[in-house]
PDB file of C-alpha atoms and ligand atoms in Angstrom:
ATOM      1  CA  MET A   1     -22.601  95.197  46.743  1.00  0.00           C
ATOM      2  CA  ARG A   2     -25.224  92.599  45.950  1.00  0.00           C
ATOM      3  CA  LYS A   3     -26.111  91.852  42.346  1.00  0.00           C
ATOM      4  CA  LYS A   4     -29.120  93.168  40.554  1.00  0.00           C
ATOM      5  CA  ILE A   5     -30.619  90.357  38.535  1.00  0.00           C
ATOM      6  CA  VAL A   6     -33.457  89.867  36.087  1.00  0.00           C
ATOM      7  CA  ALA A   7     -34.116  86.203  35.467  1.00  0.00           C
ATOM      8  CA  GLY A   8     -36.604  84.644  33.019  1.00  0.00           C
ATOM      9  CA  ASN A   9     -38.473  81.482  33.779  1.00  0.00           C
ATOM     10  CA  TRP A  10     -39.746  80.092  30.538  1.00  0.00           C
ATOM     11  CA  LYS A  11     -41.685  77.268  32.310  1.00  0.00           C
ATOM     12  CA  MET A  12     -43.097  74.721  29.817  1.00  0.00           C
ATOM     13  CA  ASN A  13     -43.251  77.085  26.900  1.00  0.00           C
ATOM     14  CA  LYS A  14     -41.464  77.228  23.484  1.00  0.00           C
ATOM     15  CA  ASN A  15     -40.456  74.244  21.442  1.00  0.00           C
ATOM     16  CA  LEU A  16     -36.729  73.908  20.640  1.00  0.00           C
ATOM     17  CA  GLN A  17     -36.866  76.024  17.465  1.00  0.00           C
ATOM     18  CA  GLU A  18     -38.907  78.761  19.185  1.00  0.00           C
ATOM     19  CA  GLY A  19     -36.562  78.740  22.216  1.00  0.00           C
ATOM     20  CA  ILE A  20     -33.505  79.096  20.008  1.00  0.00           C
ATOM     21  CA  ALA A  21     -35.188  81.980  18.161  1.00  0.00           C
ATOM     22  CA  LEU A  22     -36.004  83.773  21.434  1.00  0.00           C
ATOM     23  CA  ALA A  23     -32.521  83.225  22.871  1.00  0.00           C
ATOM     24  CA  THR A  24     -30.928  84.505  19.635  1.00  0.00           C
ATOM     25  CA  GLU A  25     -33.153  87.619  19.627  1.00  0.00           C
ATOM     26  CA  LEU A  26     -32.392  88.386  23.227  1.00  0.00           C
ATOM     27  CA  ASN A  27     -28.727  87.876  22.785  1.00  0.00           C
ATOM     28  CA  ASP A  28     -28.621  90.261  19.864  1.00  0.00           C
ATOM     29  CA  ILE A  29     -30.662  92.902  21.700  1.00  0.00           C
ATOM     30  CA  LEU A  30     -28.624  92.773  24.860  1.00  0.00           C
ATOM     31  CA  LYS A  31     -25.271  92.715  23.091  1.00  0.00           C
ATOM     32  CA  ALA A  32     -26.331  95.887  21.234  1.00  0.00           C
ATOM     33  CA  ASP A  33     -27.625  97.566  24.401  1.00  0.00           C
ATOM     34  CA  LYS A  34     -25.791  96.185  27.477  1.00  0.00           C
ATOM     35  CA  PRO A  35     -27.930  95.658  30.542  1.00  0.00           C
ATOM     36  CA  ASN A  36     -27.261  97.337  33.881  1.00  0.00           C
ATOM     37  CA  CYS A  37     -27.949  94.109  35.716  1.00  0.00           C
ATOM     38  CA  ASP A  38     -27.221  90.397  35.486  1.00  0.00           C
ATOM     39  CA  VAL A  39     -29.574  88.698  33.096  1.00  0.00           C
ATOM     40  CA  VAL A  40     -30.388  84.969  33.262  1.00  0.00           C
ATOM     41  CA  ILE A  41     -32.761  82.848  31.216  1.00  0.00           C
ATOM     42  CA  CYS A  42     -33.975  79.589  32.682  1.00  0.00           C
ATOM     43  CA  THR A  43     -35.223  77.267  29.989  1.00  0.00           C
ATOM     44  CA  PRO A  44     -36.631  73.745  29.683  1.00  0.00           C
ATOM     45  CA  PHE A  45     -33.894  71.080  29.916  1.00  0.00           C
ATOM     46  CA  ILE A  46     -33.925  70.232  26.211  1.00  0.00           C
ATOM     47  CA  HIS A  47     -33.139  73.801  25.255  1.00  0.00           C
ATOM     48  CA  LEU A  48     -30.125  74.212  27.464  1.00  0.00           C
ATOM     49  CA  ALA A  49     -27.290  72.798  25.307  1.00  0.00           C
ATOM     50  CA  SER A  50     -28.513  74.546  22.186  1.00  0.00           C
ATOM     51  CA  VAL A  51     -29.064  77.879  23.905  1.00  0.00           C
ATOM     52  CA  ALA A  52     -25.668  77.619  25.589  1.00  0.00           C
ATOM     53  CA  GLY A  53     -24.138  77.501  22.113  1.00  0.00           C
ATOM     54  CA  ILE A  54     -25.936  80.665  21.038  1.00  0.00           C
ATOM     55  CA  ILE A  55     -25.757  83.162  23.895  1.00  0.00           C
ATOM     56  CA  ASP A  56     -22.761  85.146  25.151  1.00  0.00           C
ATOM     57  CA  GLN A  57     -22.761  84.148  28.780  1.00  0.00           C
ATOM     58  CA  SER A  58     -20.904  87.328  29.739  1.00  0.00           C
ATOM     59  CA  VAL A  59     -24.234  89.057  28.871  1.00  0.00           C
ATOM     60  CA  ILE A  60     -26.849  86.414  29.536  1.00  0.00           C
ATOM     61  CA  GLY A  61     -26.554  83.616  32.079  1.00  0.00           C
ATOM     62  CA  LEU A  62     -28.279  80.289  31.490  1.00  0.00           C
ATOM     63  CA  GLY A  63     -30.229  78.150  33.919  1.00  0.00           C
ATOM     64  CA  ALA A  64     -32.516  75.123  34.220  1.00  0.00           C
ATOM     65  CA  GLU A  65     -35.946  75.232  35.901  1.00  0.00           C
ATOM     66  CA  ASN A  66     -35.391  72.160  38.029  1.00  0.00           C
ATOM     67  CA  CYS A  67     -33.008  69.245  38.672  1.00  0.00           C
ATOM     68  CA  ALA A  68     -33.229  65.853  40.227  1.00  0.00           C
ATOM     69  CA  ASP A  69     -32.850  65.118  43.954  1.00  0.00           C
ATOM     70  CA  LYS A  70     -30.576  62.208  43.105  1.00  0.00           C
ATOM     71  CA  ALA A  71     -27.042  62.303  41.699  1.00  0.00           C
ATOM     72  CA  SER A  72     -27.349  59.653  39.010  1.00  0.00           C
ATOM     73  CA  GLY A  73     -28.721  56.176  38.337  1.00  0.00           C
ATOM     74  CA  ALA A  74     -31.982  54.401  37.675  1.00  0.00           C
ATOM     75  CA  TYR A  75     -34.366  57.376  37.844  1.00  0.00           C
ATOM     76  CA  THR A  76     -36.132  57.267  34.526  1.00  0.00           C
ATOM     77  CA  GLY A  77     -36.946  60.654  33.067  1.00  0.00           C
ATOM     78  CA  GLU A  78     -34.958  62.691  35.624  1.00  0.00           C
ATOM     79  CA  VAL A  79     -32.185  65.208  34.820  1.00  0.00           C
ATOM     80  CA  SER A  80     -29.315  65.581  37.300  1.00  0.00           C
ATOM     81  CA  ALA A  81     -27.565  68.726  38.446  1.00  0.00           C
ATOM     82  CA  GLU A  82     -24.412  67.374  36.868  1.00  0.00           C
ATOM     83  CA  MET A  83     -26.124  67.024  33.485  1.00  0.00           C
ATOM     84  CA  VAL A  84     -27.488  70.534  33.775  1.00  0.00           C
ATOM     85  CA  LYS A  85     -23.990  71.880  34.482  1.00  0.00           C
ATOM     86  CA  SER A  86     -22.544  69.905  31.611  1.00  0.00           C
ATOM     87  CA  THR A  87     -24.745  71.756  29.115  1.00  0.00           C
ATOM     88  CA  GLY A  88     -22.984  75.011  29.998  1.00  0.00           C
ATOM     89  CA  ALA A  89     -25.722  76.284  32.296  1.00  0.00           C
ATOM     90  CA  GLY A  90     -24.723  78.037  35.506  1.00  0.00           C
ATOM     91  CA  TYR A  91     -28.029  78.341  37.369  1.00  0.00           C
ATOM     92  CA  VAL A  92     -31.008  76.344  38.401  1.00  0.00           C
ATOM     93  CA  ILE A  93     -34.406  77.436  39.768  1.00  0.00           C
ATOM     94  CA  LEU A  94     -35.492  75.268  42.781  1.00  0.00           C
ATOM     95  CA  GLY A  95     -38.522  75.353  44.901  1.00  0.00           C
ATOM     96  CA  HIS A  96     -40.784  77.094  42.423  1.00  0.00           C
ATOM     97  CA  SER A  97     -44.379  77.037  43.743  1.00  0.00           C
ATOM     98  CA  GLU A  98     -45.523  75.112  40.661  1.00  0.00           C
ATOM     99  CA  ARG A  99     -43.005  72.373  41.557  1.00  0.00           C
ATOM    100  CA  ARG A 100     -44.101  72.429  45.165  1.00  0.00           C
ATOM    101  CA  ALA A 101     -47.825  72.372  44.348  1.00  0.00           C
ATOM    102  CA  TYR A 102     -48.028  70.066  41.355  1.00  0.00           C
ATOM    103  CA  TYR A 103     -45.006  67.732  41.850  1.00  0.00           C
ATOM    104  CA  GLY A 104     -45.045  67.344  45.608  1.00  0.00           C
ATOM    105  CA  GLU A 105     -41.661  68.917  46.261  1.00  0.00           C
ATOM    106  CA  THR A 106     -41.179  69.133  49.961  1.00  0.00           C
ATOM    107  CA  ALA A 107     -38.572  71.076  51.932  1.00  0.00           C
ATOM    108  CA  GLU A 108     -36.625  67.859  52.341  1.00  0.00           C
ATOM    109  CA  ILE A 109     -36.586  67.051  48.647  1.00  0.00           C
ATOM    110  CA  LEU A 110     -35.521  70.646  47.925  1.00  0.00           C
ATOM    111  CA  LYS A 111     -32.676  70.298  50.399  1.00  0.00           C
ATOM    112  CA  GLU A 112     -31.328  67.362  48.388  1.00  0.00           C
ATOM    113  CA  LYS A 113     -31.707  69.230  45.097  1.00  0.00           C
ATOM    114  CA  ILE A 114     -29.945  72.303  46.508  1.00  0.00           C
ATOM    115  CA  ASN A 115     -27.058  70.249  47.808  1.00  0.00           C
ATOM    116  CA  LEU A 116     -26.579  68.547  44.459  1.00  0.00           C
ATOM    117  CA  ALA A 117     -26.856  71.777  42.529  1.00  0.00           C
ATOM    118  CA  LEU A 118     -24.291  73.515  44.688  1.00  0.00           C
ATOM    119  CA  ALA A 119     -21.976  70.538  44.636  1.00  0.00           C
ATOM    120  CA  ASN A 120     -22.042  70.733  40.852  1.00  0.00           C
ATOM    121  CA  GLY A 121     -21.190  74.378  40.758  1.00  0.00           C
ATOM    122  CA  LEU A 122     -24.633  75.743  39.920  1.00  0.00           C
ATOM    123  CA  LYS A 123     -26.080  78.881  41.453  1.00  0.00           C
ATOM    124  CA  VAL A 124     -29.515  78.234  42.859  1.00  0.00           C
ATOM    125  CA  ILE A 125     -32.490  80.594  42.403  1.00  0.00           C
ATOM    126  CA  PHE A 126     -34.539  79.420  45.425  1.00  0.00           C
ATOM    127  CA  CYS A 127     -38.220  80.388  45.336  1.00  0.00           C
ATOM    128  CA  ILE A 128     -40.359  81.014  48.376  1.00  0.00           C
ATOM    129  CA  GLY A 129     -43.826  82.523  48.812  1.00  0.00           C
ATOM    130  CA  GLU A 130     -47.199  82.154  50.386  1.00  0.00           C
ATOM    131  CA  VAL A 131     -50.574  81.261  48.865  1.00  0.00           C
ATOM    132  CA  LEU A 132     -53.516  83.674  48.987  1.00  0.00           C
ATOM    133  CA  GLU A 133     -55.159  82.031  51.995  1.00  0.00           C
ATOM    134  CA  GLU A 134     -51.900  82.344  54.003  1.00  0.00           C
ATOM    135  CA  ARG A 135     -51.602  86.015  53.088  1.00  0.00           C
ATOM    136  CA  GLU A 136     -55.237  86.677  53.952  1.00  0.00           C
ATOM    137  CA  SER A 137     -54.769  85.115  57.360  1.00  0.00           C
ATOM    138  CA  GLY A 138     -51.584  87.107  57.993  1.00  0.00           C
ATOM    139  CA  LYS A 139     -49.328  84.046  57.972  1.00  0.00           C
ATOM    140  CA  GLN A 140     -47.045  85.044  55.083  1.00  0.00           C
ATOM    141  CA  ASN A 141     -43.969  85.743  57.202  1.00  0.00           C
ATOM    142  CA  GLU A 142     -44.315  82.490  59.087  1.00  0.00           C
ATOM    143  CA  VAL A 143     -44.685  80.464  55.852  1.00  0.00           C
ATOM    144  CA  VAL A 144     -41.747  82.125  54.125  1.00  0.00           C
ATOM    145  CA  GLU A 145     -39.525  81.704  57.194  1.00  0.00           C
ATOM    146  CA  ALA A 146     -40.414  78.024  57.349  1.00  0.00           C
ATOM    147  CA  GLN A 147     -39.578  77.586  53.664  1.00  0.00           C
ATOM    148  CA  LEU A 148     -36.175  79.253  54.142  1.00  0.00           C
ATOM    149  CA  ALA A 149     -35.431  77.277  57.324  1.00  0.00           C
ATOM    150  CA  GLY A 150     -36.688  73.949  55.898  1.00  0.00           C
ATOM    151  CA  SER A 151     -34.400  73.903  52.880  1.00  0.00           C
ATOM    152  CA  LEU A 152     -31.513  76.333  53.451  1.00  0.00           C
ATOM    153  CA  PHE A 153     -30.580  76.375  57.097  1.00  0.00           C
ATOM    154  CA  ASP A 154     -28.220  73.404  56.912  1.00  0.00           C
ATOM    155  CA  LEU A 155     -26.029  75.210  54.415  1.00  0.00           C
ATOM    156  CA  THR A 156     -22.730  76.724  55.373  1.00  0.00           C
ATOM    157  CA  ALA A 157     -22.287  80.464  54.851  1.00  0.00           C
ATOM    158  CA  GLU A 158     -19.939  79.571  51.951  1.00  0.00           C
ATOM    159  CA  GLN A 159     -22.606  77.525  50.279  1.00  0.00           C
ATOM    160  CA  PHE A 160     -25.238  80.139  50.955  1.00  0.00           C
ATOM    161  CA  ALA A 161     -23.156  82.639  48.924  1.00  0.00           C
ATOM    162  CA  ASN A 162     -24.373  80.771  45.808  1.00  0.00           C
ATOM    163  CA  ILE A 163     -28.022  81.136  46.600  1.00  0.00           C
ATOM    164  CA  ILE A 164     -30.270  83.801  45.035  1.00  0.00           C
ATOM    165  CA  LEU A 165     -33.669  84.128  46.633  1.00  0.00           C
ATOM    166  CA  ALA A 166     -36.915  84.781  44.757  1.00  0.00           C
ATOM    167  CA  TYR A 167     -39.976  85.877  46.696  1.00  0.00           C
ATOM    168  CA  GLU A 168     -42.983  84.871  44.640  1.00  0.00           C
ATOM    169  CA  PRO A 169     -46.331  85.263  46.335  1.00  0.00           C
ATOM    170  CA  VAL A 170     -48.280  82.428  44.697  1.00  0.00           C
ATOM    171  CA  TRP A 171     -51.383  84.600  44.340  1.00  0.00           C
ATOM    172  CA  ALA A 172     -49.405  86.946  42.033  1.00  0.00           C
ATOM    173  CA  ILE A 173     -47.969  84.254  39.703  1.00  0.00           C
ATOM    174  CA  GLY A 174     -49.485  84.377  36.263  1.00  0.00           C
ATOM    175  CA  THR A 175     -52.555  86.095  37.604  1.00  0.00           C
ATOM    176  CA  GLY A 176     -51.818  89.640  36.473  1.00  0.00           C
ATOM    177  CA  LYS A 177     -52.186  90.631  40.092  1.00  0.00           C
ATOM    178  CA  THR A 178     -48.842  91.862  41.414  1.00  0.00           C
ATOM    179  CA  ALA A 179     -47.887  92.487  44.979  1.00  0.00           C
ATOM    180  CA  THR A 180     -47.581  96.191  45.532  1.00  0.00           C
ATOM    181  CA  ALA A 181     -44.044  97.531  45.763  1.00  0.00           C
ATOM    182  CA  GLU A 182     -44.706  98.101  49.474  1.00  0.00           C
ATOM    183  CA  GLN A 183     -45.777  94.495  50.013  1.00  0.00           C
ATOM    184  CA  ALA A 184     -42.684  93.265  48.150  1.00  0.00           C
ATOM    185  CA  GLU A 185     -40.365  95.542  50.112  1.00  0.00           C
ATOM    186  CA  GLU A 186     -41.894  94.521  53.427  1.00  0.00           C
ATOM    187  CA  MET A 187     -41.408  90.831  52.739  1.00  0.00           C
ATOM    188  CA  HIS A 188     -37.937  91.270  51.259  1.00  0.00           C
ATOM    189  CA  ALA A 189     -36.823  93.191  54.331  1.00  0.00           C
ATOM    190  CA  PHE A 190     -38.260  90.450  56.478  1.00  0.00           C
ATOM    191  CA  ILE A 191     -36.450  87.762  54.468  1.00  0.00           C
ATOM    192  CA  ARG A 192     -33.136  89.670  54.740  1.00  0.00           C
ATOM    193  CA  GLY A 193     -33.664  89.807  58.471  1.00  0.00           C
ATOM    194  CA  VAL A 194     -34.213  86.022  58.633  1.00  0.00           C
ATOM    195  CA  ILE A 195     -31.030  85.495  56.628  1.00  0.00           C
ATOM    196  CA  ALA A 196     -29.112  87.860  58.876  1.00  0.00           C
ATOM    197  CA  GLY A 197     -30.234  85.906  61.934  1.00  0.00           C
ATOM    198  CA  LYS A 198     -29.072  82.612  60.455  1.00  0.00           C
ATOM    199  CA  PHE A 199     -26.027  83.442  58.290  1.00  0.00           C
ATOM    200  CA  GLY A 200     -24.980  86.868  59.643  1.00  0.00           C
ATOM    201  CA  ALA A 201     -25.242  90.433  58.518  1.00  0.00           C
ATOM    202  CA  GLU A 202     -22.751  90.176  55.654  1.00  0.00           C
ATOM    203  CA  ALA A 203     -24.544  87.239  54.028  1.00  0.00           C
ATOM    204  CA  ALA A 204     -27.866  89.044  54.372  1.00  0.00           C
ATOM    205  CA  GLU A 205     -26.419  92.172  52.804  1.00  0.00           C
ATOM    206  CA  ASN A 206     -24.925  90.225  49.880  1.00  0.00           C
ATOM    207  CA  VAL A 207     -27.842  87.966  48.975  1.00  0.00           C
ATOM    208  CA  SER A 208     -29.898  89.055  45.986  1.00  0.00           C
ATOM    209  CA  ILE A 209     -33.640  88.803  46.623  1.00  0.00           C
ATOM    210  CA  LEU A 210     -35.755  88.854  43.469  1.00  0.00           C
ATOM    211  CA  TYR A 211     -39.503  89.546  43.303  1.00  0.00           C
ATOM    212  CA  GLY A 212     -41.634  87.294  41.047  1.00  0.00           C
ATOM    213  CA  GLY A 213     -45.322  87.401  40.173  1.00  0.00           C
ATOM    214  CA  SER A 214     -46.840  89.250  37.192  1.00  0.00           C
ATOM    215  CA  CYS A 215     -43.839  91.490  36.844  1.00  0.00           C
ATOM    216  CA  LYS A 216     -43.932  93.440  33.591  1.00  0.00           C
ATOM    217  CA  PRO A 217     -42.292  96.470  31.977  1.00  0.00           C
ATOM    218  CA  SER A 218     -45.010  98.786  33.370  1.00  0.00           C
ATOM    219  CA  ASN A 219     -44.519  97.832  37.019  1.00  0.00           C
ATOM    220  CA  ALA A 220     -40.871  96.665  37.215  1.00  0.00           C
ATOM    221  CA  LYS A 221     -39.350 100.079  37.832  1.00  0.00           C
ATOM    222  CA  GLU A 222     -41.492 100.831  40.869  1.00  0.00           C
ATOM    223  CA  ILE A 223     -40.948  97.349  42.373  1.00  0.00           C
ATOM    224  CA  PHE A 224     -37.215  97.390  41.707  1.00  0.00           C
ATOM    225  CA  SER A 225     -36.891 100.873  43.197  1.00  0.00           C
ATOM    226  CA  LYS A 226     -37.360  99.358  46.708  1.00  0.00           C
ATOM    227  CA  GLU A 227     -34.274  99.044  48.834  1.00  0.00           C
ATOM    228  CA  ASN A 228     -34.514  95.315  49.388  1.00  0.00           C
ATOM    229  CA  VAL A 229     -35.718  94.300  45.939  1.00  0.00           C
ATOM    230  CA  ASP A 230     -32.700  93.282  43.794  1.00  0.00           C
ATOM    231  CA  GLY A 231     -34.520  92.347  40.591  1.00  0.00           C
ATOM    232  CA  GLY A 232     -37.147  89.971  39.359  1.00  0.00           C
ATOM    233  CA  LEU A 233     -37.950  86.402  38.350  1.00  0.00           C
ATOM    234  CA  ILE A 234     -40.111  86.776  35.300  1.00  0.00           C
ATOM    235  CA  GLY A 235     -42.512  84.196  33.849  1.00  0.00           C
ATOM    236  CA  GLY A 236     -44.975  85.335  31.216  1.00  0.00           C
ATOM    237  CA  ALA A 237     -43.136  88.515  30.307  1.00  0.00           C
ATOM    238  CA  ALA A 238     -39.897  86.597  29.693  1.00  0.00           C
ATOM    239  CA  LEU A 239     -41.429  84.901  26.650  1.00  0.00           C
ATOM    240  CA  LYS A 240     -41.262  88.019  24.483  1.00  0.00           C
ATOM    241  CA  ALA A 241     -37.844  89.670  23.936  1.00  0.00           C
ATOM    242  CA  ALA A 242     -39.334  93.181  23.985  1.00  0.00           C
ATOM    243  CA  ASP A 243     -41.187  92.648  27.251  1.00  0.00           C
ATOM    244  CA  PHE A 244     -38.200  90.995  28.960  1.00  0.00           C
ATOM    245  CA  LYS A 245     -35.961  93.824  27.711  1.00  0.00           C
ATOM    246  CA  GLY A 246     -38.468  96.321  29.077  1.00  0.00           C
ATOM    247  CA  ILE A 247     -38.070  94.809  32.525  1.00  0.00           C
ATOM    248  CA  ILE A 248     -34.277  94.640  32.231  1.00  0.00           C
ATOM    249  CA  ASP A 249     -34.327  98.358  31.371  1.00  0.00           C
ATOM    250  CA  ALA A 250     -36.095  99.110  34.633  1.00  0.00           C
ATOM    251  CA  TRP A 251     -32.529  99.114  36.031  1.00  0.00           C
ATOM    252  CA  LYS A 252     -31.464 101.958  33.673  1.00  0.00           C
TER     253      LYS A 252
HETATM  254  P1  LIG B 301     -45.307  85.336  36.098  1.00  0.00           P
HETATM  255  O1  LIG B 301     -44.472  84.093  36.716  1.00  0.00           O
HETATM  256  O2  LIG B 301     -44.281  86.409  35.818  1.00  0.00           O
HETATM  257  O3  LIG B 301     -45.874  84.744  34.813  1.00  0.00           O
HETATM  258  O4  LIG B 301     -46.278  85.719  37.075  1.00  0.00           O
HETATM  259  C1  LIG B 301     -43.399  84.268  37.590  1.00  0.00           C
HETATM  260  C2  LIG B 301     -42.840  82.948  37.990  1.00  0.00           C
HETATM  261  O5  LIG B 301     -43.604  82.018  38.247  1.00  0.00           O
HETATM  262  O6  LIG B 301     -41.609  82.767  38.182  1.00  0.00           O
END
């Protein structure tokens, strides 16, 4: 049975003290009321080591929001997958639309990042999704399939077992405009079919596919109720413990 997951993406929010406070609050809340799903928080790099020391990772997993496409060396300002792993983190988000759009991350660059993340024992939350114009011209399936093929199709089935997918229609991210549960289900079923075609039925059945884009306590239950939706990647609503908990409780 594939895992149900609610993952938070803090993006570039919270200074270190605020991040520690949020992680502490979440840890206390979730230890007192155990979730029915895997919970992961993905934080800025500088928070990772401190947060790793605070949370009980049997209740909350920890991840980064990015890692370098190089293993080590003279790459000023970059943070490697090995460094992320050494903080105690177990996950990394790769391919987020903000990284693709603002930092020029191509399918090729993402391939390097994925390889390094997997080689260092990190699970990858790989984001895919179309922009509004692509949706309006009916190209969303084509776009998402190309994103999957461009960065994941050289993996072995064994490597692919450490990939979590996150479908995030770009027009729904931070806009307050969610995809309908039907739109999410339709795309998730399509994605599972693409994965089945490449990696086989078992891999497709086992891969968790999260929905992301303006997910909140009030809409999570409906979206998560769909057969092919295995949880969410949460931005804005992951910044308040009560909201994030409300989404986690959608699995109860
Ligand atoms: P949002 O962001 O929940 O604020 O829309 C989701 C994401 O970008 O992962």
